[in-house]
């Protein structure tokens, strides 16, 4: 990828961060105010997916 394309991708990433920041900030505020935050219910499936992707990458390298 050329340097011009990298600059464009960086600018796009910054724009996306500015677009999603208000929603992410509100979501973080709501999660702090939740009575019973059940993070294990969300983290376990995400962790399984991450481990599966790592497994697939290791499999593809061999």
Short mmCIF file of N, CA and C in Angstrom, two decimals, residues 38-46:
data_model
loop_
_atom_site.label_atom_id
_atom_site.label_comp_id
_atom_site.label_asym_id
_atom_site.label_seq_id
_atom_site.Cartn_x
_atom_site.Cartn_y
_atom_site.Cartn_z
N UNK A 38 -23.28 -7.95 33.07
CA UNK A 38 -22.91 -9.33 32.83
C UNK A 38 -21.86 -9.38 31.72
N UNK A 39 -20.63 -9.02 32.07
CA UNK A 39 -19.57 -8.97 31.07
C UNK A 39 -19.14 -10.35 30.63
N UNK A 40 -19.26 -11.34 31.50
CA UNK A 40 -18.83 -12.69 31.14
C UNK A 40 -19.67 -13.23 29.99
N UNK A 41 -20.94 -12.85 29.95
CA UNK A 41 -21.81 -13.30 28.87
C UNK A 41 -21.38 -12.77 27.52
N UNK A 42 -20.70 -11.65 27.48
CA UNK A 42 -20.23 -11.09 26.21
C UNK A 42 -18.78 -11.47 25.93
N UNK A 43 -17.97 -11.54 26.97
CA UNK A 43 -16.54 -11.79 26.77
C UNK A 43 -16.23 -13.23 26.41
N UNK A 44 -16.98 -14.17 26.93
CA UNK A 44 -16.70 -15.58 26.62
C UNK A 44 -16.87 -15.87 25.13
N UNK A 45 -18.00 -15.50 24.50
CA UNK A 45 -18.10 -15.76 23.05
C UNK A 45 -17.05 -15.01 22.23
N UNK A 46 -16.74 -13.78 22.62
CA UNK A 46 -15.72 -13.02 21.90
C UNK A 46 -14.36 -13.70 22.04
#
